[in-house]
Each structure stands twice: as C-alpha cells, then as structure tokens.
Tab-separated table of C-alpha atoms in Angstrom:
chain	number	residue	atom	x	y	z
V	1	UNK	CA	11.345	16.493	12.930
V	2	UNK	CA	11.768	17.931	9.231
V	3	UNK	CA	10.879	16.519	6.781
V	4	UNK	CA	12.564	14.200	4.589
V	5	UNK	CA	14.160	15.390	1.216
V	6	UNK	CA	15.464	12.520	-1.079
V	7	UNK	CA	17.522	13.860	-3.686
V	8	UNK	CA	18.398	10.241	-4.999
V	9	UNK	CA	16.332	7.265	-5.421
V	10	UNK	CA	18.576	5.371	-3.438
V	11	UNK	CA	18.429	7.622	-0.486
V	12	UNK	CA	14.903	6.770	-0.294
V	13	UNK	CA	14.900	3.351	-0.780
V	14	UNK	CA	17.511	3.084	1.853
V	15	UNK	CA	15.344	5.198	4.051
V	16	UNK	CA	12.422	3.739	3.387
V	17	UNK	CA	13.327	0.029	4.568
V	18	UNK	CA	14.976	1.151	7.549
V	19	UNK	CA	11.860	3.171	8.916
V	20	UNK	CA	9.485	-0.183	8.318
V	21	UNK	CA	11.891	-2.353	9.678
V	22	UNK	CA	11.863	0.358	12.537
V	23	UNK	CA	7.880	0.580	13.126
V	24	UNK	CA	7.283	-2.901	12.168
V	25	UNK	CA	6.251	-4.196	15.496
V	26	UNK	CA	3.784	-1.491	16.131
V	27	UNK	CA	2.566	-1.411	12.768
V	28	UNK	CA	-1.191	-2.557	12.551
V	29	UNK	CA	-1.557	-1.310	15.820
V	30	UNK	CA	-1.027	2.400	14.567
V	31	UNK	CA	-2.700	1.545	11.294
V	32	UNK	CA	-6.079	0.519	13.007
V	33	UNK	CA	-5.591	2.868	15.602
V	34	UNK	CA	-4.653	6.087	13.066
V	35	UNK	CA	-7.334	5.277	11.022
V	36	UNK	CA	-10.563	4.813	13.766
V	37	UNK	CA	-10.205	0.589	12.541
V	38	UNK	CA	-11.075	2.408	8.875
V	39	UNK	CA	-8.028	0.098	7.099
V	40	UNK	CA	-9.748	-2.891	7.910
V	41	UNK	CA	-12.904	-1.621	5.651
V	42	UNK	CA	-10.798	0.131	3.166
V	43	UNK	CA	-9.127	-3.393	2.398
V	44	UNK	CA	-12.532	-5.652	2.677
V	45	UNK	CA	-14.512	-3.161	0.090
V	46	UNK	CA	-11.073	-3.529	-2.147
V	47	UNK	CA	-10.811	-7.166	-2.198
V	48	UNK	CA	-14.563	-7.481	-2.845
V	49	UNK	CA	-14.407	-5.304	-6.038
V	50	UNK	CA	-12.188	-7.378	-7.723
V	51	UNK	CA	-15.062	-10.404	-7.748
V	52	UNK	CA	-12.467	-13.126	-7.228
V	53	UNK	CA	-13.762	-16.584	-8.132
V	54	UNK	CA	-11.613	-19.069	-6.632
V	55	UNK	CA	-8.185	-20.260	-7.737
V	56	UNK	CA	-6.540	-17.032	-8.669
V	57	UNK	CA	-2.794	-16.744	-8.533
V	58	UNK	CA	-2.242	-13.094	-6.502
V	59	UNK	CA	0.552	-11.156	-5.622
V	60	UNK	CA	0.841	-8.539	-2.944
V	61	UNK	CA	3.356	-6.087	-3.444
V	62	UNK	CA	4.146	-3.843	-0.404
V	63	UNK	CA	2.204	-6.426	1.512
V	64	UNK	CA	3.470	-5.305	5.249
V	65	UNK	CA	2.292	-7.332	7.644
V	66	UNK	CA	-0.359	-9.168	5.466
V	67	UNK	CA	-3.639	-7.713	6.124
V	68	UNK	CA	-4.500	-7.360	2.498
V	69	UNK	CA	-3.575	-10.815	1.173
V	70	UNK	CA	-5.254	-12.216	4.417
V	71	UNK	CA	-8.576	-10.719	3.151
V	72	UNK	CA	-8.168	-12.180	-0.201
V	73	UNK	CA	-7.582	-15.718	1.286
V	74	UNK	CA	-11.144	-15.604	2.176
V	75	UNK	CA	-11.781	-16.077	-1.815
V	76	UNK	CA	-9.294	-18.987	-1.797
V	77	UNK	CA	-7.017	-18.231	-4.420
V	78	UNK	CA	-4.341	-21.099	-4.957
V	79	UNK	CA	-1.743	-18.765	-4.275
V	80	UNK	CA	-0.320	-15.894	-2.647
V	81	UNK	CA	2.792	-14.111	-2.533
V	82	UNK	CA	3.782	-11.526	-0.561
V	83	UNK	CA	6.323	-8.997	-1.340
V	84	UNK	CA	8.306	-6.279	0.840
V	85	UNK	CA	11.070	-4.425	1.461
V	86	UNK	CA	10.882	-4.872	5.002
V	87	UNK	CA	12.214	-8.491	6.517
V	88	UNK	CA	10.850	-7.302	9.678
V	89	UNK	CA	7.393	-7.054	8.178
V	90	UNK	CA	7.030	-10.221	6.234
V	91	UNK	CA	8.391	-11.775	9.671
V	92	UNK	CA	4.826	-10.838	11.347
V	93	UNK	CA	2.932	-11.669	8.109
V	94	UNK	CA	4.255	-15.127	8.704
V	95	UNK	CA	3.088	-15.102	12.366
V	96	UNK	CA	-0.235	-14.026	11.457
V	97	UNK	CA	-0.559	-16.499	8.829
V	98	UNK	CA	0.757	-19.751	10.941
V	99	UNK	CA	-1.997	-18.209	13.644
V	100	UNK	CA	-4.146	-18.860	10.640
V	101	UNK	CA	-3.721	-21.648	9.427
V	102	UNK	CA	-3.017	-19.923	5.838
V	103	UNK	CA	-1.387	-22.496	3.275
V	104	UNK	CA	-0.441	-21.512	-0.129
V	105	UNK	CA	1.484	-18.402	0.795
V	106	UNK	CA	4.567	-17.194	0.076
V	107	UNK	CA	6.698	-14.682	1.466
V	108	UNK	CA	9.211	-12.845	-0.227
V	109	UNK	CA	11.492	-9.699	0.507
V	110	UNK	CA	11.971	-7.929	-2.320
V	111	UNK	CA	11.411	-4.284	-4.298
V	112	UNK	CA	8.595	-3.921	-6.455
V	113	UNK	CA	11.485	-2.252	-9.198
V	114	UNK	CA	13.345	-5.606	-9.368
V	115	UNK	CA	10.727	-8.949	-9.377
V	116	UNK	CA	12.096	-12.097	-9.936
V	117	UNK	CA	9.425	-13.351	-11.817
V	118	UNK	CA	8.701	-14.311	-14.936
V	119	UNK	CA	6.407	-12.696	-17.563
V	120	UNK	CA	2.516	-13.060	-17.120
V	121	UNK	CA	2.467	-15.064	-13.281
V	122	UNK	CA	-0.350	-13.633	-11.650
V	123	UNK	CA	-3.617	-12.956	-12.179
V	124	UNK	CA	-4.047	-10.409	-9.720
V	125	UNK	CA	-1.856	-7.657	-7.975
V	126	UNK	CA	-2.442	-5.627	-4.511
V	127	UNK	CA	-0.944	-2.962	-3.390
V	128	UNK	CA	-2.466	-1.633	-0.126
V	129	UNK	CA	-0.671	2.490	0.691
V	130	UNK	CA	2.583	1.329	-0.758
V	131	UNK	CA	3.120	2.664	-4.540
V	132	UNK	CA	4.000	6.386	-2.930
V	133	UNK	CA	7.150	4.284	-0.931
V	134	UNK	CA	8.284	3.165	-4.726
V	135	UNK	CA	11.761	4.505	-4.768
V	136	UNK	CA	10.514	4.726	-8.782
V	137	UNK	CA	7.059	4.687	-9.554
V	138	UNK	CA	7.025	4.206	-13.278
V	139	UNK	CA	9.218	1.659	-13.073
V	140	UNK	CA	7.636	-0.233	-10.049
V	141	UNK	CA	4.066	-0.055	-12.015
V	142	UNK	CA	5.546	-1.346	-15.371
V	143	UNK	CA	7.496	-4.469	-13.385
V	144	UNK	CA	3.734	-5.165	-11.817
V	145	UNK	CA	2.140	-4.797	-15.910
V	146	UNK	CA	5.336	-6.979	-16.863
V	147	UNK	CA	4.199	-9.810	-14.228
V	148	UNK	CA	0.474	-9.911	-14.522
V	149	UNK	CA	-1.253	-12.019	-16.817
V	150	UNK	CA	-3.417	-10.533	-19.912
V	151	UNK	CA	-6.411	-9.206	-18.216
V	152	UNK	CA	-4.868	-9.462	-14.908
V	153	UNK	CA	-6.260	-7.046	-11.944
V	154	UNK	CA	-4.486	-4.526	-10.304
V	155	UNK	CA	-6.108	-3.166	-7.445
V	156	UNK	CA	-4.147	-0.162	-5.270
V	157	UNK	CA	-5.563	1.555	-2.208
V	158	UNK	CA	-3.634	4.932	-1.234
V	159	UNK	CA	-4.130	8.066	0.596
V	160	UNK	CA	-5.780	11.186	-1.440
V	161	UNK	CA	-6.110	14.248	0.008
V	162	UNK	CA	-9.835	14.826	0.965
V	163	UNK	CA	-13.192	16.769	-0.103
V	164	UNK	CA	-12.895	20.372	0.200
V	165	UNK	CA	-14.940	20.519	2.944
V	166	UNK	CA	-13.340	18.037	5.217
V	167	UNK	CA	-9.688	18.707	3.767
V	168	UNK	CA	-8.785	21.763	6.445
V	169	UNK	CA	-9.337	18.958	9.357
V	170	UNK	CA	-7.813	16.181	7.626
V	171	UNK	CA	-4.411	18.556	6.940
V	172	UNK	CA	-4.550	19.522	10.542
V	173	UNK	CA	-4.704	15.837	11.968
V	174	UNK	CA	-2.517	14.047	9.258
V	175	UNK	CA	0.227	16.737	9.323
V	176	UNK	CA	-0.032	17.435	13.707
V	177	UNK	CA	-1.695	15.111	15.273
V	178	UNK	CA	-0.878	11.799	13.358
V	179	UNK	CA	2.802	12.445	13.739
V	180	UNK	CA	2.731	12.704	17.468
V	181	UNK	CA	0.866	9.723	17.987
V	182	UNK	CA	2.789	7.957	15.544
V	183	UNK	CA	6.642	9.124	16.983
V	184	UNK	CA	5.101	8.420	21.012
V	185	UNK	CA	3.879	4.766	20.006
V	186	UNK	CA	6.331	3.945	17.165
V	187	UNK	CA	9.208	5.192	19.124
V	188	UNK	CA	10.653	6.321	15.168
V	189	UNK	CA	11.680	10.201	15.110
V	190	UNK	CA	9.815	10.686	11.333
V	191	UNK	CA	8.274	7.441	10.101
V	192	UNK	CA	5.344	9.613	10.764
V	193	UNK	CA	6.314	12.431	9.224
V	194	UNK	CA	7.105	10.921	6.534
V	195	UNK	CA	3.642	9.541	5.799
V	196	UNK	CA	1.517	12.727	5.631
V	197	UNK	CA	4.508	14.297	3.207
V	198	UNK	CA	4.536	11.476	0.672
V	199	UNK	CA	1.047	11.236	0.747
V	200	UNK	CA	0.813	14.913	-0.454
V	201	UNK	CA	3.508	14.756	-3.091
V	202	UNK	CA	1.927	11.362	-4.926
V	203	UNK	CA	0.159	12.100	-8.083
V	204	UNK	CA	-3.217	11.057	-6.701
V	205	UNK	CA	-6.625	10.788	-8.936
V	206	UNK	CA	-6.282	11.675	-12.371
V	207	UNK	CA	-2.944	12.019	-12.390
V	208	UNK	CA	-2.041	8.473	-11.030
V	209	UNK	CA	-4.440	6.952	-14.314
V	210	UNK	CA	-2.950	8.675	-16.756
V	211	UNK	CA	0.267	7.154	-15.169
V	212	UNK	CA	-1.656	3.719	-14.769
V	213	UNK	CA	-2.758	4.320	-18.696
V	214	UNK	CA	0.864	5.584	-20.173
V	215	UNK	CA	2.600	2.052	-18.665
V	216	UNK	CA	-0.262	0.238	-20.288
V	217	UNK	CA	-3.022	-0.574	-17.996
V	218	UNK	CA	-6.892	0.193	-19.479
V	219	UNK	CA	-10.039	1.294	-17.726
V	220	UNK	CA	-8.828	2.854	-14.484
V	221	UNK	CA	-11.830	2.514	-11.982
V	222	UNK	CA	-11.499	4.833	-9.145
V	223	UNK	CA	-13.367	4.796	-6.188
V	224	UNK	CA	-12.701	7.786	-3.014
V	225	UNK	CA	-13.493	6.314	0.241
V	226	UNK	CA	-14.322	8.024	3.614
V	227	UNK	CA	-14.889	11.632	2.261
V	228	UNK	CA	-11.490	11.002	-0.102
V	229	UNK	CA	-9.307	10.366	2.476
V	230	UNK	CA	-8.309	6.889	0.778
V	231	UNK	CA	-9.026	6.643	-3.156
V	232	UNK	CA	-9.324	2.885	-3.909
V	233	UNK	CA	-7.687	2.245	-8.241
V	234	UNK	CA	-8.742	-1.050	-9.970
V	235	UNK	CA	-7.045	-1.356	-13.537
V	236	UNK	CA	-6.819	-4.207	-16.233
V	237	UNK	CA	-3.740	-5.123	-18.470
C-alpha cells in the first residue's frame, strides 16, 4: 500500500477516524505486541513524572482505548475524561473501565481542535502517540493550553526516530516489518502504513518545544525512551 498524501486537513481527519474505528478491536493487542509490551512502560514512567498527588482533574486527549488514563487512576484523581475521535475506541475504554471498577470517568468523542470546554478545567492533560493524528497541530496544542489550568501539566508520549546507531534497524522494522504485521492482524490495508509515515514527518525533539513554547507552554522537559524510539514531553502553562 502507498502511502497516504493529505492535501487537506479534512482529508485527514476523515481518514484518520475511519482507520481507528477500523483497527479498534485489535488495537492494544498490536500496540503491546508491536512494541515487545514496551507501551505499557512508556505510559507507567509518564504518569509517574508528573508526581500526581491525589484529586487532580485530568484529561486524556487521543485517549484510545484508555490505557493511559487507566494508569493515572492509580493516583486517584477526582476525574477523568477521555477524549477521541474514534466511537469505536472509547467503546472498549468503557469496557475496560466497567472491568475495573473505574468511577469518575468520562468518555467523550470529540477532536482535540474543537473542545467543548471551558477555559482553565483541568489540571492535567495526556496525550499518549496521538498529537501527529491532529488534523492541525497548532491548533490542537493551543485548544489543550486554552483548557488547562495555570500551571497545569501536559504530558505527551510520541514516536522519535532513534539513536544513530540503532536508527538503520528501527527504519527497517517500523517501515517493513511493522506494516505487515499490522495489515495481517488488523485486517486494515494502511493503518500501518500510515503510522511509520506520520511518525517521520512530526516535528519531533526540538522542533516540537519550540512549537510547545510559541503556543505558550514553559519549560519543555524531554525525556527519549528505549534508545529514542519514544521521546516522552512534559510542559507547564
């Protein structure tokens, strides 16, 4: 499969929720799989840099199936809502959380352009490998500035391209292997395509502060996890 161009905004919003609607039901499978169970310490050494004390009100933008906002509940924030594009998504978040017994949740489907909420709500805001599938980044990160509370967290986790030394492997599985895997079990002709070419096009590292810096947020912390393969942003408005 080629892959995708997106000439319009809309285009790839449009194609965007239709491919996570698509993989939905084989989505943390692939994710854990895909990443040797990786995602699940990626998120855990997130959550546990932002030092939450209890009560926090936190919203999860991009929130899939929920594995982010789960991992927060463990600091018992009084509130959680989680946002996505993809109805199909937020329907297994809500399994997972009835299996859990998680109260104070809720779910909403939604873009991360257009929030319906008011000025200075949360306290905190995740965003776990979902600002590259903004249909407008700028825009997306100034809603999530707009909506967080003076001195409010936002924490991101997304895909960076590697160290030199491990890149050459890395390019090799994300751009041949990973789709394979991901067409044969997702049964979706370029949701995994997709992935490995909006990871390389997103302004990654440096770039993505100054971005992070220009909409307003101060101190950009950036940690690169696993050799750079994920680069893990914590910010403050």
């Amino acid at each position: 499969m080629e892959p995708q161009i997106f000439t319009q905004k809309d285009a790839k919003r449009q194609y965007v929720h239709r491919m996570f609607d698509s993989i939905a039901y084989r989505y943390d499978f692939l994710n854990h799989f895909l990443s040797l169970g990786l995602d699940i310490r990626w998120r855990k050494f997130a959550v546990n840099q932002l030092k939450l004390s209890g009560g926090e009100k936190i919203i999860d933008i991009a929130s899939g199936t929920g594995d982010f906002s789960i991992e927060a509940m463990k600091f018992k924030p009084s509130l959680i809502v989680g946002v996505d594009v993809s109805l199909n998504m937020l329907k297994i978040f809500r399994q997972k959380a009835l299996a859990k017994k998680i109260k104070n949740l809720n779910l909403l489907c939604a873009e991360a352009e257009n929030l319906p909420f008011k000025d200075e709500t949360f306290d905190v805001c995740l965003v776990a490998f979902g600002v590259r599938n903004f249909s407008d980044l700028e825009i997306g990160l100034s809603e999530i500035y707009r909506i967080l509370k003076r001195g409010g967290k936002l924490a991101v986790l997304e895909f960076s391209l590697p160290d030199k030394t491990f890149r050459w492997i890395y390019l090799f599985y994300f751009r041949k292997i990973l789709p394979l895997i991901g067409r044969v079990f997702s049964k979706h002709k370029s949701a995994y395509t997709y992935l490995p070419e909006s990871v390389l096009k997103f302004p990654e590292g440096e770039n993505f502060a100054k971005i992070l810096n220009d909409i307003g947020f101060k101190e950009v912390k950036m940690w690169r996890l696993t050799f750079g393969v994920v680069t893990f942003y914590l910010t403050y408005k």
